[in-house]
mmCIF file with all atom_site columns, C-alpha atoms in Angstrom:
data_model
loop_
_atom_site.group_PDB
_atom_site.id
_atom_site.type_symbol
_atom_site.label_atom_id
_atom_site.label_alt_id
_atom_site.label_comp_id
_atom_site.label_asym_id
_atom_site.label_entity_id
_atom_site.label_seq_id
_atom_site.pdbx_PDB_ins_code
_atom_site.Cartn_x
_atom_site.Cartn_y
_atom_site.Cartn_z
_atom_site.occupancy
_atom_site.B_iso_or_equiv
_atom_site.pdbx_formal_charge
_atom_site.auth_seq_id
_atom_site.auth_comp_id
_atom_site.auth_asym_id
_atom_site.auth_atom_id
_atom_site.pdbx_PDB_model_num
ATOM 1   C CA . MET A 1 1   ? -13.638 -18.280 -7.789  1.00 0.00 ? 7   MET A CA 1
ATOM 2   C CA . ASP A 1 2   ? -13.324 -14.200 -6.564  1.00 0.00 ? 8   ASP A CA 1
ATOM 3   C CA . THR A 1 3   ? -9.484  -13.159 -6.572  1.00 0.00 ? 9   THR A CA 1
ATOM 4   C CA . LEU A 1 4   ? -9.870  -10.353 -4.537  1.00 0.00 ? 10  LEU A CA 1
ATOM 5   C CA . THR A 1 5   ? -8.778  -9.923  -1.248  1.00 0.00 ? 11  THR A CA 1
ATOM 6   C CA . ILE A 1 6   ? -8.213  -7.232  1.043   1.00 0.00 ? 12  ILE A CA 1
ATOM 7   C CA . LYS A 1 7   ? -4.908  -6.784  3.954   1.00 0.00 ? 13  LYS A CA 1
ATOM 8   C CA . GLU A 1 8   ? -3.466  -4.239  5.324   1.00 0.00 ? 14  GLU A CA 1
ATOM 9   C CA . LEU A 1 9   ? -0.083  -3.058  5.202   1.00 0.00 ? 15  LEU A CA 1
ATOM 10  C CA . GLN A 1 10  ? 2.449   -2.864  8.328   1.00 0.00 ? 16  GLN A CA 1
ATOM 11  C CA . SER A 1 11  ? 5.188   -4.194  7.864   1.00 0.00 ? 17  SER A CA 1
ATOM 12  C CA . HIS A 1 12  ? 8.655   -1.887  5.353   1.00 0.00 ? 18  HIS A CA 1
ATOM 13  C CA . ASN A 1 13  ? 8.589   -4.321  3.116   1.00 0.00 ? 19  ASN A CA 1
ATOM 14  C CA . GLU A 1 14  ? 4.165   -4.239  2.317   1.00 0.00 ? 20  GLU A CA 1
ATOM 15  C CA . ILE A 1 15  ? 3.949   -0.758  2.910   1.00 0.00 ? 21  ILE A CA 1
ATOM 16  C CA . ILE A 1 16  ? 7.086   -0.227  0.010   1.00 0.00 ? 22  ILE A CA 1
ATOM 17  C CA . GLU A 1 17  ? 5.150   -2.547  -2.186  1.00 0.00 ? 23  GLU A CA 1
ATOM 18  C CA . ALA A 1 18  ? 2.301   -0.249  -2.584  1.00 0.00 ? 24  ALA A CA 1
ATOM 19  C CA . PHE A 1 19  ? 4.660   2.625   -3.434  1.00 0.00 ? 25  PHE A CA 1
ATOM 20  C CA . PRO A 1 20  ? 4.102   3.022   -7.299  1.00 0.00 ? 26  PRO A CA 1
ATOM 21  C CA . ILE A 1 21  ? 0.304   2.216   -6.809  1.00 0.00 ? 27  ILE A CA 1
ATOM 22  C CA . THR A 1 22  ? 0.449   5.281   -4.145  1.00 0.00 ? 28  THR A CA 1
ATOM 23  C CA . LYS A 1 23  ? 2.954   7.234   -5.974  1.00 0.00 ? 29  LYS A CA 1
ATOM 24  C CA . GLN A 1 24  ? 0.139   7.646   -8.920  1.00 0.00 ? 30  GLN A CA 1
ATOM 25  C CA . LEU A 1 25  ? -1.711  9.605   -6.524  1.00 0.00 ? 31  LEU A CA 1
ATOM 26  C CA . ARG A 1 26  ? 1.457   11.701  -3.965  1.00 0.00 ? 32  ARG A CA 1
ATOM 27  C CA . THR A 1 27  ? 3.333   11.922  -7.094  1.00 0.00 ? 33  THR A CA 1
ATOM 28  C CA . HIS A 1 28  ? 5.377   14.159  -5.247  1.00 0.00 ? 34  HIS A CA 1
ATOM 29  C CA . LEU A 1 29  ? 6.834   11.908  -3.145  1.00 0.00 ? 35  LEU A CA 1
ATOM 30  C CA . ASP A 1 30  ? 10.013  9.920   -3.509  1.00 0.00 ? 36  ASP A CA 1
ATOM 31  C CA . GLU A 1 31  ? 9.965   5.963   -1.930  1.00 0.00 ? 37  GLU A CA 1
ATOM 32  C CA . LYS A 1 32  ? 11.652  7.420   1.789   1.00 0.00 ? 38  LYS A CA 1
ATOM 33  C CA . SER A 1 33  ? 9.623   10.312  2.343   1.00 0.00 ? 39  SER A CA 1
ATOM 34  C CA . TYR A 1 34  ? 6.210   7.614   1.780   1.00 0.00 ? 40  TYR A CA 1
ATOM 35  C CA . LEU A 1 35  ? 7.811   5.403   4.007   1.00 0.00 ? 41  LEU A CA 1
ATOM 36  C CA . ASN A 1 36  ? 8.881   8.452   6.611   1.00 0.00 ? 42  ASN A CA 1
ATOM 37  C CA . LEU A 1 37  ? 5.353   9.431   6.772   1.00 0.00 ? 43  LEU A CA 1
ATOM 38  C CA . VAL A 1 38  ? 3.320   6.087   6.778   1.00 0.00 ? 44  VAL A CA 1
ATOM 39  C CA . THR A 1 39  ? 5.663   4.797   9.456   1.00 0.00 ? 45  THR A CA 1
ATOM 40  C CA . GLU A 1 40  ? 4.802   8.047   11.497  1.00 0.00 ? 46  GLU A CA 1
ATOM 41  C CA . ALA A 1 41  ? 1.374   8.396   10.455  1.00 0.00 ? 47  ALA A CA 1
ATOM 42  C CA . GLN A 1 42  ? 0.629   4.500   11.419  1.00 0.00 ? 48  GLN A CA 1
ATOM 43  C CA . GLU A 1 43  ? 2.717   5.281   15.163  1.00 0.00 ? 49  GLU A CA 1
ATOM 44  C CA . LYS A 1 44  ? 1.599   8.779   16.038  1.00 0.00 ? 50  LYS A CA 1
ATOM 45  C CA . GLU A 1 45  ? -1.950  9.140   13.705  1.00 0.00 ? 51  GLU A CA 1
ATOM 46  C CA . ARG A 1 46  ? -3.384  5.876   13.864  1.00 0.00 ? 52  ARG A CA 1
ATOM 47  C CA . TYR A 1 47  ? -2.919  5.326   10.066  1.00 0.00 ? 53  TYR A CA 1
ATOM 48  C CA . LYS A 1 48  ? -3.862  2.256   8.467   1.00 0.00 ? 54  LYS A CA 1
ATOM 49  C CA . MET A 1 49  ? -3.140  1.715   5.050   1.00 0.00 ? 55  MET A CA 1
ATOM 50  C CA . PHE A 1 50  ? -4.798  -1.640  3.811   1.00 0.00 ? 56  PHE A CA 1
ATOM 51  C CA . ALA A 1 51  ? -4.344  -2.978  -0.398  1.00 0.00 ? 57  ALA A CA 1
ATOM 52  C CA . LEU A 1 52  ? -6.776  -4.385  -2.604  1.00 0.00 ? 58  LEU A CA 1
ATOM 53  C CA . PHE A 1 53  ? -4.702  -7.315  -4.478  1.00 0.00 ? 59  PHE A CA 1
ATOM 54  C CA . ASP A 1 54  ? -5.998  -9.260  -7.814  1.00 0.00 ? 60  ASP A CA 1
ATOM 55  C CA . HIS A 1 55  ? -4.330  -12.760 -7.502  1.00 0.00 ? 61  HIS A CA 1
ATOM 56  C CA . ASP A 1 56  ? -0.644  -11.863 -5.832  1.00 0.00 ? 62  ASP A CA 1
ATOM 57  C CA . GLU A 1 57  ? -1.000  -7.932  -7.419  1.00 0.00 ? 63  GLU A CA 1
ATOM 58  C CA . ILE A 1 58  ? -1.695  -5.230  -5.209  1.00 0.00 ? 64  ILE A CA 1
ATOM 59  C CA . VAL A 1 59  ? -4.375  -2.943  -7.768  1.00 0.00 ? 65  VAL A CA 1
ATOM 60  C CA . ALA A 1 60  ? -5.197  -0.116  -5.249  1.00 0.00 ? 66  ALA A CA 1
ATOM 61  C CA . VAL A 1 61  ? -4.454  1.518   -2.074  1.00 0.00 ? 67  VAL A CA 1
ATOM 62  C CA . ILE A 1 62  ? -6.692  2.914   0.484   1.00 0.00 ? 68  ILE A CA 1
ATOM 63  C CA . GLY A 1 63  ? -4.931  5.129   3.470   1.00 0.00 ? 69  GLY A CA 1
ATOM 64  C CA . PHE A 1 64  ? -7.442  6.177   6.627   1.00 0.00 ? 70  PHE A CA 1
ATOM 65  C CA . LYS A 1 65  ? -7.673  6.982   9.999   1.00 0.00 ? 71  LYS A CA 1
ATOM 66  C CA . PRO A 1 66  ? -9.563  7.417   12.276  1.00 0.00 ? 72  PRO A CA 1
ATOM 67  C CA . MET A 1 67  ? -11.009 10.687  14.274  1.00 0.00 ? 73  MET A CA 1
ATOM 68  C CA . ILE A 1 68  ? -12.865 12.586  16.485  1.00 0.00 ? 74  ILE A CA 1
ATOM 69  C CA . THR A 1 69  ? -13.797 16.497  16.092  1.00 0.00 ? 75  THR A CA 1
ATOM 70  C CA . LEU A 1 70  ? -16.691 18.692  16.981  1.00 0.00 ? 76  LEU A CA 1
ATOM 71  C CA . TYR A 1 71  ? -17.839 19.041  13.405  1.00 0.00 ? 77  TYR A CA 1
ATOM 72  C CA . TYR A 1 72  ? -17.677 15.369  12.781  1.00 0.00 ? 78  TYR A CA 1
ATOM 73  C CA . GLY A 1 73  ? -17.644 13.458  15.553  1.00 0.00 ? 79  GLY A CA 1
ATOM 74  C CA . ARG A 1 74  ? -16.040 9.985   15.113  1.00 0.00 ? 80  ARG A CA 1
ATOM 75  C CA . PHE A 1 75  ? -15.538 9.136   11.971  1.00 0.00 ? 81  PHE A CA 1
ATOM 76  C CA . VAL A 1 76  ? -12.616 8.162   9.580   1.00 0.00 ? 82  VAL A CA 1
ATOM 77  C CA . TRP A 1 77  ? -11.114 10.504  7.399   1.00 0.00 ? 83  TRP A CA 1
ATOM 78  C CA . VAL A 1 78  ? -10.186 8.976   3.414   1.00 0.00 ? 84  VAL A CA 1
ATOM 79  C CA . CYS A 1 79  ? -6.499  10.139  3.488   1.00 0.00 ? 85  CYS A CA 1
ATOM 80  C CA . ASP A 1 80  ? -5.280  8.673   -0.107  1.00 0.00 ? 86  ASP A CA 1
ATOM 81  C CA . LEU A 1 81  ? -7.872  6.468   -2.075  1.00 0.00 ? 87  LEU A CA 1
ATOM 82  C CA . VAL A 1 82  ? -5.899  5.374   -5.690  1.00 0.00 ? 88  VAL A CA 1
ATOM 83  C CA . THR A 1 83  ? -6.219  2.494   -8.720  1.00 0.00 ? 89  THR A CA 1
ATOM 84  C CA . ASP A 1 84  ? -3.704  1.652   -11.060 1.00 0.00 ? 90  ASP A CA 1
ATOM 85  C CA . THR A 1 85  ? -4.268  3.303   -13.580 1.00 0.00 ? 91  THR A CA 1
ATOM 86  C CA . ASN A 1 86  ? -4.306  0.476   -15.742 1.00 0.00 ? 92  ASN A CA 1
ATOM 87  C CA . GLN A 1 87  ? -7.283  -1.509  -13.364 1.00 0.00 ? 93  GLN A CA 1
ATOM 88  C CA . ARG A 1 88  ? -9.941  1.636   -13.524 1.00 0.00 ? 94  ARG A CA 1
ATOM 89  C CA . ALA A 1 89  ? -13.082 1.365   -13.711 1.00 0.00 ? 95  ALA A CA 1
ATOM 90  C CA . LYS A 1 90  ? -13.623 -2.314  -12.510 1.00 0.00 ? 96  LYS A CA 1
ATOM 91  C CA . GLY A 1 91  ? -14.569 -1.563  -9.038  1.00 0.00 ? 97  GLY A CA 1
ATOM 92  C CA . TYR A 1 92  ? -11.599 -1.866  -7.168  1.00 0.00 ? 98  TYR A CA 1
ATOM 93  C CA . GLY A 1 93  ? -11.654 2.133   -5.401  1.00 0.00 ? 99  GLY A CA 1
ATOM 94  C CA . LYS A 1 94  ? -15.679 1.852   -4.469  1.00 0.00 ? 100 LYS A CA 1
ATOM 95  C CA . LYS A 1 95  ? -14.271 -2.044  -2.705  1.00 0.00 ? 101 LYS A CA 1
ATOM 96  C CA . LEU A 1 96  ? -11.577 -0.329  -0.901  1.00 0.00 ? 102 LEU A CA 1
ATOM 97  C CA . LEU A 1 97  ? -13.749 2.526   0.313   1.00 0.00 ? 103 LEU A CA 1
ATOM 98  C CA . THR A 1 98  ? -16.568 -0.039  1.391   1.00 0.00 ? 104 THR A CA 1
ATOM 99  C CA . TYR A 1 99  ? -14.115 -1.767  2.913   1.00 0.00 ? 105 TYR A CA 1
ATOM 100 C CA . ALA A 1 100 ? -13.529 1.187   4.621   1.00 0.00 ? 106 ALA A CA 1
ATOM 101 C CA . HIS A 1 101 ? -17.017 1.882   5.598   1.00 0.00 ? 107 HIS A CA 1
ATOM 102 C CA . GLU A 1 102 ? -17.221 -1.855  6.638   1.00 0.00 ? 108 GLU A CA 1
ATOM 103 C CA . TRP A 1 103 ? -14.221 -0.644  8.847   1.00 0.00 ? 109 TRP A CA 1
ATOM 104 C CA . ALA A 1 104 ? -15.642 2.704   10.706  1.00 0.00 ? 110 ALA A CA 1
ATOM 105 C CA . ILE A 1 105 ? -19.118 0.433   11.738  1.00 0.00 ? 111 ILE A CA 1
ATOM 106 C CA . ALA A 1 106 ? -17.299 -2.353  13.051  1.00 0.00 ? 112 ALA A CA 1
ATOM 107 C CA . ASN A 1 107 ? -15.064 0.443   14.703  1.00 0.00 ? 113 ASN A CA 1
ATOM 108 C CA . LYS A 1 108 ? -18.393 2.139   15.897  1.00 0.00 ? 114 LYS A CA 1
ATOM 109 C CA . TYR A 1 109 ? -16.980 5.007   13.712  1.00 0.00 ? 115 TYR A CA 1
ATOM 110 C CA . GLU A 1 110 ? -20.556 7.334   12.662  1.00 0.00 ? 116 GLU A CA 1
ATOM 111 C CA . ARG A 1 111 ? -19.038 8.596   9.292   1.00 0.00 ? 117 ARG A CA 1
ATOM 112 C CA . ILE A 1 112 ? -16.808 8.985   6.447   1.00 0.00 ? 118 ILE A CA 1
ATOM 113 C CA . ALA A 1 113 ? -14.838 11.932  5.232   1.00 0.00 ? 119 ALA A CA 1
ATOM 114 C CA . LEU A 1 114 ? -12.237 12.545  2.592   1.00 0.00 ? 120 LEU A CA 1
ATOM 115 C CA . SER A 1 115 ? -10.966 15.505  0.228   1.00 0.00 ? 121 SER A CA 1
ATOM 116 C CA . SER A 1 116 ? -10.732 15.832  -3.258  1.00 0.00 ? 122 SER A CA 1
ATOM 117 C CA . GLY A 1 117 ? -8.410  18.063  -4.915  1.00 0.00 ? 123 GLY A CA 1
ATOM 118 C CA . LEU A 1 118 ? -10.033 20.412  -7.100  1.00 0.00 ? 124 LEU A CA 1
ATOM 119 C CA . GLN A 1 119 ? -9.019  18.947  -10.405 1.00 0.00 ? 125 GLN A CA 1
ATOM 120 C CA . ARG A 1 120 ? -10.189 15.380  -10.133 1.00 0.00 ? 126 ARG A CA 1
ATOM 121 C CA . ILE A 1 121 ? -13.134 15.877  -11.934 1.00 0.00 ? 127 ILE A CA 1
ATOM 122 C CA . ASP A 1 122 ? -13.694 11.692  -12.296 1.00 0.00 ? 128 ASP A CA 1
ATOM 123 C CA . ALA A 1 123 ? -13.391 10.812  -9.070  1.00 0.00 ? 129 ALA A CA 1
ATOM 124 C CA . HIS A 1 124 ? -15.624 13.540  -7.664  1.00 0.00 ? 130 HIS A CA 1
ATOM 125 C CA . ARG A 1 125 ? -18.408 11.532  -10.447 1.00 0.00 ? 131 ARG A CA 1
ATOM 126 C CA . PHE A 1 126 ? -16.973 8.726   -8.086  1.00 0.00 ? 132 PHE A CA 1
ATOM 127 C CA . TYR A 1 127 ? -18.110 9.758   -4.777  1.00 0.00 ? 133 TYR A CA 1
ATOM 128 C CA . GLU A 1 128 ? -21.371 11.684  -5.923  1.00 0.00 ? 134 GLU A CA 1
ATOM 129 C CA . ASP A 1 129 ? -22.340 9.502   -8.183  1.00 0.00 ? 135 ASP A CA 1
ATOM 130 C CA . LYS A 1 130 ? -20.640 5.705   -7.189  1.00 0.00 ? 136 LYS A CA 1
ATOM 131 C CA . MET A 1 131 ? -20.733 6.041   -3.686  1.00 0.00 ? 137 MET A CA 1
ATOM 132 C CA . LYS A 1 132 ? -23.832 8.446   -2.646  1.00 0.00 ? 138 LYS A CA 1
ATOM 133 C CA . TYR A 1 133 ? -21.392 11.427  -0.883  1.00 0.00 ? 139 TYR A CA 1
ATOM 134 C CA . ASP A 1 134 ? -22.384 14.887  -0.242  1.00 0.00 ? 140 ASP A CA 1
ATOM 135 C CA . LYS A 1 135 ? -19.985 17.298  -0.722  1.00 0.00 ? 141 LYS A CA 1
ATOM 136 C CA . VAL A 1 136 ? -20.194 20.007  1.916   1.00 0.00 ? 142 VAL A CA 1
ATOM 137 C CA . SER A 1 137 ? -17.004 22.261  1.811   1.00 0.00 ? 143 SER A CA 1
ATOM 138 C CA . TYR A 1 138 ? -14.220 22.581  0.874   1.00 0.00 ? 144 TYR A CA 1
ATOM 139 C CA . VAL A 1 139 ? -10.563 22.712  1.853   1.00 0.00 ? 145 VAL A CA 1
ATOM 140 C CA . PHE A 1 140 ? -8.206  25.427  2.800   1.00 0.00 ? 146 PHE A CA 1
ATOM 141 C CA . THR A 1 141 ? -4.500  25.354  2.974   1.00 0.00 ? 147 THR A CA 1
ATOM 142 C CA . THR A 1 142 ? -1.501  27.687  3.724   1.00 0.00 ? 148 THR A CA 1
ATOM 143 C CA . SER A 1 143 ? 1.955   26.135  3.773   1.00 0.00 ? 149 SER A CA 1
ATOM 144 C CA . LEU A 1 144 ? 4.297   27.662  6.792   1.00 0.00 ? 150 LEU A CA 1
ATOM 145 C CA . LYS A 1 145 ? 7.034   27.302  5.034   1.00 0.00 ? 151 LYS A CA 1
#
């Protein structure tokens, strides 16, 4: 029997429930700023957050948003993908990313894109080897403060 379910997180309580897992990737956020950012992104940017549950426990979280740019056309940008450090190598990340692929196809988007920190070598192996993603660019950033 499959004990895995995927659920969209929409209420404040559901979003807060995913914080301990998301915090493992977004270590700079406290709970209040996390909730504010997710809520604002959902309201203004069409950000979607889904959790993968094993029984009743969140084991992985994905956040993405549909976008349109001249470079990629209609695509889905994966903003966040994290599996609980105690639950890695069980296929949870692949299951959530595959779900995002299916969501994109069902909603008529043409591709998926994401960025990954230079230091995240294991994540790069996952994206390239297991998910067959191509490395196509670098992302550059600067602070405006």
